Amino acid sequence: MAENEAATTSRDDIQHWKASGQDTTGDKPVWNDSVLPAYAEEKDNSDTPLRNSGSSVSSVDEEPTDEEVRTLLRVADKLPWSAWLVAVIELCERFAYYGLTGPFQNYMQNPADDPKLPGAIGLRQSKATGLSNFFQFWCYLTPIMGAVVADQYLGKYKTIMCFSVVYIIGLLVLFLTSLPVAIEHGASLGGLIAAMIIIGLGTGGIKSNVSPLIAEQYRAKKPFIRTLKNGQRVIVDPAVTIQRIYMIFYICINLGALSPIATTELELNVGFWSAFLLPMLVFFVGFTVLVLGRKRYVVRPPSGSVIPRAFKVMWIGIMSRGKLDAAKPSYQEEYGRRYQTPWPDLFVDEIRRALIACKVFIFFPVYWVVYNQMLNNFISQAATMELHGIPNDIMQNIDPLTIIIFIPIIDRFVYPFLRKMGIPFKPITRITLGFLVGSLAMAYAAIVQHLIYTSPPCYRFPSADSCETGGNQVHVAVQTPAYLFIGLSEIFASVTGLEYAFTKAPPSMKSFVMSMFLVTNAFGAILGIAIAPTIVDPKLTWFYTGLAIASFVTGCLFWVFFHKYNATEEKMNALEAQGEQLRPMSTLGHHREEKV
């Protein structure tokens, strides 16, 4: 650990630890100054609390009073450089991912000799959409594996490194089997499936770890007072900072998601091989940044047996009729020791908080079904409209453009305005709004589909082989609001979901809880596979209408079940600081913060 990242803590905190976190093995808990985080207070001889120089926050640490908490404006802190490096890595990985998935629908759906659209395999829309949903499912199931490897064995940085190599192998397989000679000899389908499996492993190992890694670069956990240049006193709130980090993180994701602009043009004018070569080259850039910046990242070493212990806590809770407190050492001491509990009481509270997050995630698969329409069926819908010389799969780039434009507006103006007006816009409210806006996207898509079915020359069967005109007489630009609504819904649902997964996870289980959020996308893909047989003309209007109703009803149910957690948001987030400061080496493993 870098010398400037060590800190000391107050005697009160140590006494609190001795009182509440005693190891049940009989040994006294070990307090090691080297495990203290960079944001812990360090006092000089004058007893003036100074913020450690290694922190990314102000040099004067003054905690707000109760009155200041009620009245002062909350603002975000500055981000450390290492967070920006992680954001660049994610940008390059997402460039590769969306760059190759952009041409996927045409690559799978259309035959190589299609006179109207580029193609290679010729699976038609229903089978192509099913295979696309399988890829989505696989990519968001594998983060569980990446999380376990990181949290228990390698740590986040080394796990990202290893799975990046796997990702590169998958990109190479896809590129080689998309060459014209490979398509002519029928190798493209087998190569595509192999590449999907390998790339899915790679992206899963990266996604579950890069999301928490960027937030871990910011070390402050407690709010503090800062005086601005104009003399205004504000509260620098770590929760608001984490919210901004994930806003910036999501901007980088969507900058990368603009890659289909390039790859779909390459697909149309050069060939699929060139469309898959570009993502591979850009991924190499991200891999280079990952390697060269290795000494700048703040990382958390793996925690050993923390995940099995978390499951043991839950098992004790189940066997105690749902009473999770039964897993606390203090409970066992008071009511008779039935189980060995080699962890502090605080660990059980952290698991309870993580379970709340996992409950919140249960509703997300319905949202991902809505979101995934942008990656497959919207592209097929565009192919039945008047394209006026542009690729049918280029319209999907409206979604990342929406996010890139509106995230700064929402982060810099809308959210601060709401905070200034005293209007709480907490995570559960934001996620609910995301579901409702997603419902609007599907309702609009149903309207567009109705326009297509009522327009000449092919009317209700624009995808039929007999329809050789290149689409019904509806301009493809009519699709634009559907992509706009999906982009806005992502800002509220998806970004907040990432934030919620990080802030509610125990410090030693960030990757695992993040993988639980990501795996909801896999279940969304399963739902997509289940409804794929219904994606045929002339049923698509009702298909989109059904998704609109499902998203709206799910959003309403989500609010009914979970709006109560808005009231306990600050209390749950406060456990993060306690978990960092009060953690024994003897029970949960060594948590030394160090540079790679």
Coordinates of C-alpha atoms in Angstrom, one line a residue, residues 130-362:
G130 CA -33.3 -15.9 -30.8
L131 CA -29.5 -16.3 -31.3
S132 CA -29.0 -12.6 -30.5
N133 CA -30.9 -13.1 -27.3
F134 CA -28.8 -16.2 -26.5
F135 CA -25.7 -14.0 -26.8
Q136 CA -27.2 -11.4 -24.5
F137 CA -28.1 -14.1 -22.0
W138 CA -24.6 -15.6 -22.1
C139 CA -22.8 -12.2 -21.8
Y140 CA -24.8 -11.3 -18.7
L141 CA -24.7 -14.8 -17.1
T142 CA -20.9 -15.0 -17.1
P143 CA -20.4 -11.9 -14.8
I144 CA -21.1 -14.3 -11.9
M145 CA -18.0 -16.3 -12.8
G146 CA -16.0 -13.1 -13.1
A147 CA -17.2 -11.8 -9.8
V148 CA -16.3 -15.0 -7.9
V149 CA -12.9 -15.1 -9.4
A150 CA -12.3 -11.5 -8.5
D151 CA -13.7 -11.4 -5.0
Q152 CA -12.2 -14.7 -3.9
Y153 CA -9.1 -15.4 -5.9
L154 CA -7.5 -12.8 -8.2
G155 CA -8.9 -9.3 -7.3
K156 CA -10.6 -7.1 -9.9
Y157 CA -7.6 -5.9 -11.8
K158 CA -6.0 -9.3 -12.5
T159 CA -9.4 -10.7 -13.3
I160 CA -10.0 -8.0 -15.9
M161 CA -6.5 -8.7 -17.4
C162 CA -7.2 -12.4 -17.7
F163 CA -10.6 -12.1 -19.2
S164 CA -9.4 -9.4 -21.6
V165 CA -7.1 -12.0 -23.2
V166 CA -10.1 -14.4 -23.5
Y167 CA -12.1 -11.5 -25.1
I168 CA -9.3 -10.9 -27.7
I169 CA -9.3 -14.6 -28.7
G170 CA -13.1 -14.4 -29.3
L171 CA -12.7 -11.3 -31.4
L172 CA -10.1 -13.0 -33.5
V173 CA -12.3 -16.1 -34.1
L174 CA -15.2 -13.8 -35.2
F175 CA -12.9 -11.9 -37.6
L176 CA -11.4 -14.9 -39.2
T177 CA -14.8 -16.7 -39.8
S178 CA -16.3 -13.6 -41.3
L179 CA -13.8 -13.4 -44.1
P180 CA -15.4 -13.9 -47.5
V181 CA -13.7 -17.3 -48.0
A182 CA -15.0 -18.5 -44.6
I183 CA -18.6 -17.4 -45.5
E184 CA -18.4 -19.2 -48.9
H185 CA -17.3 -22.4 -47.2
G186 CA -20.1 -22.3 -44.6
A187 CA -17.8 -21.6 -41.6
S188 CA -19.5 -18.4 -40.5
L189 CA -22.3 -19.9 -38.4
G190 CA -20.0 -22.2 -36.4
G191 CA -17.4 -19.4 -36.0
L192 CA -20.1 -17.0 -34.9
I193 CA -21.4 -19.4 -32.2
A194 CA -17.8 -20.1 -31.0
A195 CA -17.0 -16.4 -30.9
M196 CA -20.2 -15.6 -29.0
I197 CA -19.3 -18.2 -26.3
I198 CA -15.7 -16.9 -26.0
I199 CA -16.5 -13.2 -26.2
G200 CA -19.3 -13.8 -23.6
L201 CA -16.8 -15.3 -21.2
G202 CA -14.5 -12.3 -21.8
T203 CA -17.1 -9.6 -21.4
G204 CA -18.6 -11.2 -18.3
G205 CA -15.3 -11.2 -16.5
I206 CA -14.7 -7.6 -17.4
K207 CA -18.2 -6.2 -16.7
S208 CA -18.7 -7.5 -13.2
N209 CA -15.4 -5.9 -12.2
V210 CA -14.9 -2.7 -14.1
S211 CA -18.2 -1.2 -12.8
P212 CA -17.2 -1.5 -9.1
L213 CA -13.5 -0.8 -9.9
I214 CA -14.3 2.7 -11.2
A215 CA -16.3 3.6 -8.0
E216 CA -13.6 2.2 -5.7
Q217 CA -11.1 4.8 -7.1
Y218 CA -13.0 7.4 -5.0
R219 CA -12.2 6.7 -1.4
A220 CA -14.4 9.1 0.7
K221 CA -17.3 7.5 2.5
K222 CA -18.6 10.3 4.8
P223 CA -20.1 13.7 3.9
F224 CA -18.0 16.7 4.7
I225 CA -18.2 20.5 4.4
R226 CA -16.5 22.4 1.7
T227 CA -16.5 26.2 1.2
L228 CA -16.6 27.2 -2.4
K229 CA -14.7 30.1 -3.9
N230 CA -17.9 32.3 -3.7
G231 CA -18.0 31.6 0.1
Q232 CA -20.9 29.2 -0.2
R233 CA -20.8 26.3 2.2
V234 CA -21.9 23.0 0.7
I235 CA -21.9 19.3 1.7
V236 CA -19.6 17.1 -0.4
D237 CA -21.7 14.0 -0.5
P238 CA -20.0 10.6 -1.4
A239 CA -23.4 9.3 -2.5
V240 CA -23.8 12.2 -5.0
T241 CA -20.2 11.6 -6.1
I242 CA -20.9 7.9 -6.8
Q243 CA -24.0 9.0 -8.7
R244 CA -21.9 11.3 -10.9
I245 CA -19.2 8.6 -11.3
Y246 CA -21.8 6.2 -12.8
M247 CA -23.2 9.0 -14.9
I248 CA -19.7 9.6 -16.4
F249 CA -19.2 5.8 -16.6
Y250 CA -22.4 5.5 -18.6
I251 CA -21.4 8.3 -20.9
C252 CA -18.2 6.4 -21.7
I253 CA -20.2 3.2 -22.3
N254 CA -22.4 5.1 -24.8
L255 CA -19.5 6.8 -26.5
G256 CA -18.3 3.3 -27.1
A257 CA -21.8 2.3 -28.2
L258 CA -21.6 4.8 -31.1
S259 CA -19.2 2.3 -32.8
P260 CA -22.0 0.8 -34.9
I261 CA -22.0 4.1 -36.9
A262 CA -18.6 2.9 -38.2
T263 CA -19.1 -0.8 -38.3
T264 CA -22.5 -0.7 -40.1
E265 CA -21.0 1.5 -42.8
L266 CA -18.1 -0.9 -43.1
E267 CA -20.5 -3.8 -43.2
L268 CA -22.4 -2.2 -46.0
N269 CA -19.6 -0.8 -48.1
V270 CA -16.6 -3.2 -47.4
G271 CA -17.7 -6.4 -45.7
F272 CA -18.4 -8.0 -42.4
W273 CA -14.8 -8.9 -41.9
S274 CA -13.9 -5.2 -41.7
A275 CA -16.8 -4.4 -39.4
F276 CA -15.4 -7.0 -36.9
L277 CA -11.8 -6.0 -37.4
L278 CA -12.3 -2.5 -36.1
P279 CA -13.7 -3.5 -32.7
M280 CA -10.7 -5.9 -32.2
L281 CA -8.2 -3.1 -32.9
V282 CA -10.0 -0.6 -30.5
F283 CA -10.1 -3.3 -27.8
F284 CA -6.3 -3.6 -28.1
V285 CA -6.2 0.2 -27.2
G286 CA -8.2 -0.4 -24.1
F287 CA -6.0 -3.4 -23.1
T288 CA -2.9 -1.2 -23.5
V289 CA -4.4 1.5 -21.2
L290 CA -5.2 -1.3 -18.7
V291 CA -1.6 -2.5 -18.7
L292 CA 0.2 0.8 -18.8
G293 CA -1.9 2.3 -16.0
R294 CA -1.5 -0.6 -13.6
K295 CA 0.5 1.4 -11.0
R296 CA -2.2 4.1 -10.8
Y297 CA -5.3 2.1 -9.8
V298 CA -6.5 1.7 -6.3
V299 CA -7.5 -2.0 -5.9
R300 CA -8.9 -4.2 -3.2
P301 CA -7.2 -7.6 -2.9
P302 CA -9.4 -10.7 -3.0
S303 CA -11.1 -11.6 0.3
G304 CA -10.8 -15.4 0.3
S305 CA -13.9 -17.0 1.8
V306 CA -16.2 -14.0 2.0
I307 CA -18.8 -15.3 -0.5
P308 CA -19.2 -18.7 1.2
R309 CA -19.5 -16.8 4.5
A310 CA -22.2 -14.6 3.0
F311 CA -24.2 -17.7 1.9
K312 CA -23.7 -19.2 5.4
V313 CA -25.2 -16.0 6.9
M314 CA -28.2 -16.4 4.6
W315 CA -28.5 -20.1 5.5
I316 CA -28.5 -19.3 9.2
G317 CA -31.2 -16.7 8.5
I318 CA -33.3 -19.2 6.6
M319 CA -33.0 -21.9 9.3
S320 CA -33.9 -19.2 11.9
R321 CA -37.3 -18.6 10.1
G322 CA -36.0 -15.6 8.2
K323 CA -34.3 -13.9 11.1
L324 CA -31.0 -12.7 9.7
D325 CA -29.9 -11.3 13.0
A326 CA -29.5 -14.9 14.2
A327 CA -26.3 -15.0 12.2
K328 CA -24.8 -12.2 14.4
P329 CA -22.2 -13.3 17.0
S330 CA -23.9 -11.1 19.6
Y331 CA -27.2 -13.0 19.0
Q332 CA -25.5 -16.3 19.3
E333 CA -23.8 -15.3 22.6
E334 CA -27.1 -14.1 24.0
Y335 CA -29.4 -17.0 23.0
G336 CA -26.9 -19.9 23.0
R337 CA -24.4 -20.8 20.5
R338 CA -25.9 -23.0 17.8
Y339 CA -23.7 -21.9 14.8
Q340 CA -20.1 -20.8 14.4
T341 CA -20.1 -17.2 13.3
P342 CA -16.6 -16.0 12.5
W343 CA -17.6 -12.5 11.4
P344 CA -18.6 -9.3 13.2
D345 CA -22.2 -8.2 13.6
L346 CA -21.6 -5.5 11.0
F347 CA -21.1 -8.1 8.3
V348 CA -24.6 -9.4 8.8
D349 CA -26.0 -5.9 8.4
E350 CA -24.0 -5.6 5.2
I351 CA -25.5 -8.8 3.9
R352 CA -29.0 -7.6 4.7
R353 CA -28.3 -4.4 2.7
A354 CA -27.0 -6.5 -0.2
L355 CA -30.1 -8.6 -0.1
I356 CA -32.3 -5.5 -0.3
A357 CA -30.4 -4.6 -3.5
C358 CA -30.9 -8.1 -4.9
K359 CA -34.7 -7.9 -4.2
V360 CA -34.8 -4.6 -6.1
F361 CA -33.1 -6.3 -9.1
I362 CA -35.8 -8.9 -9.4

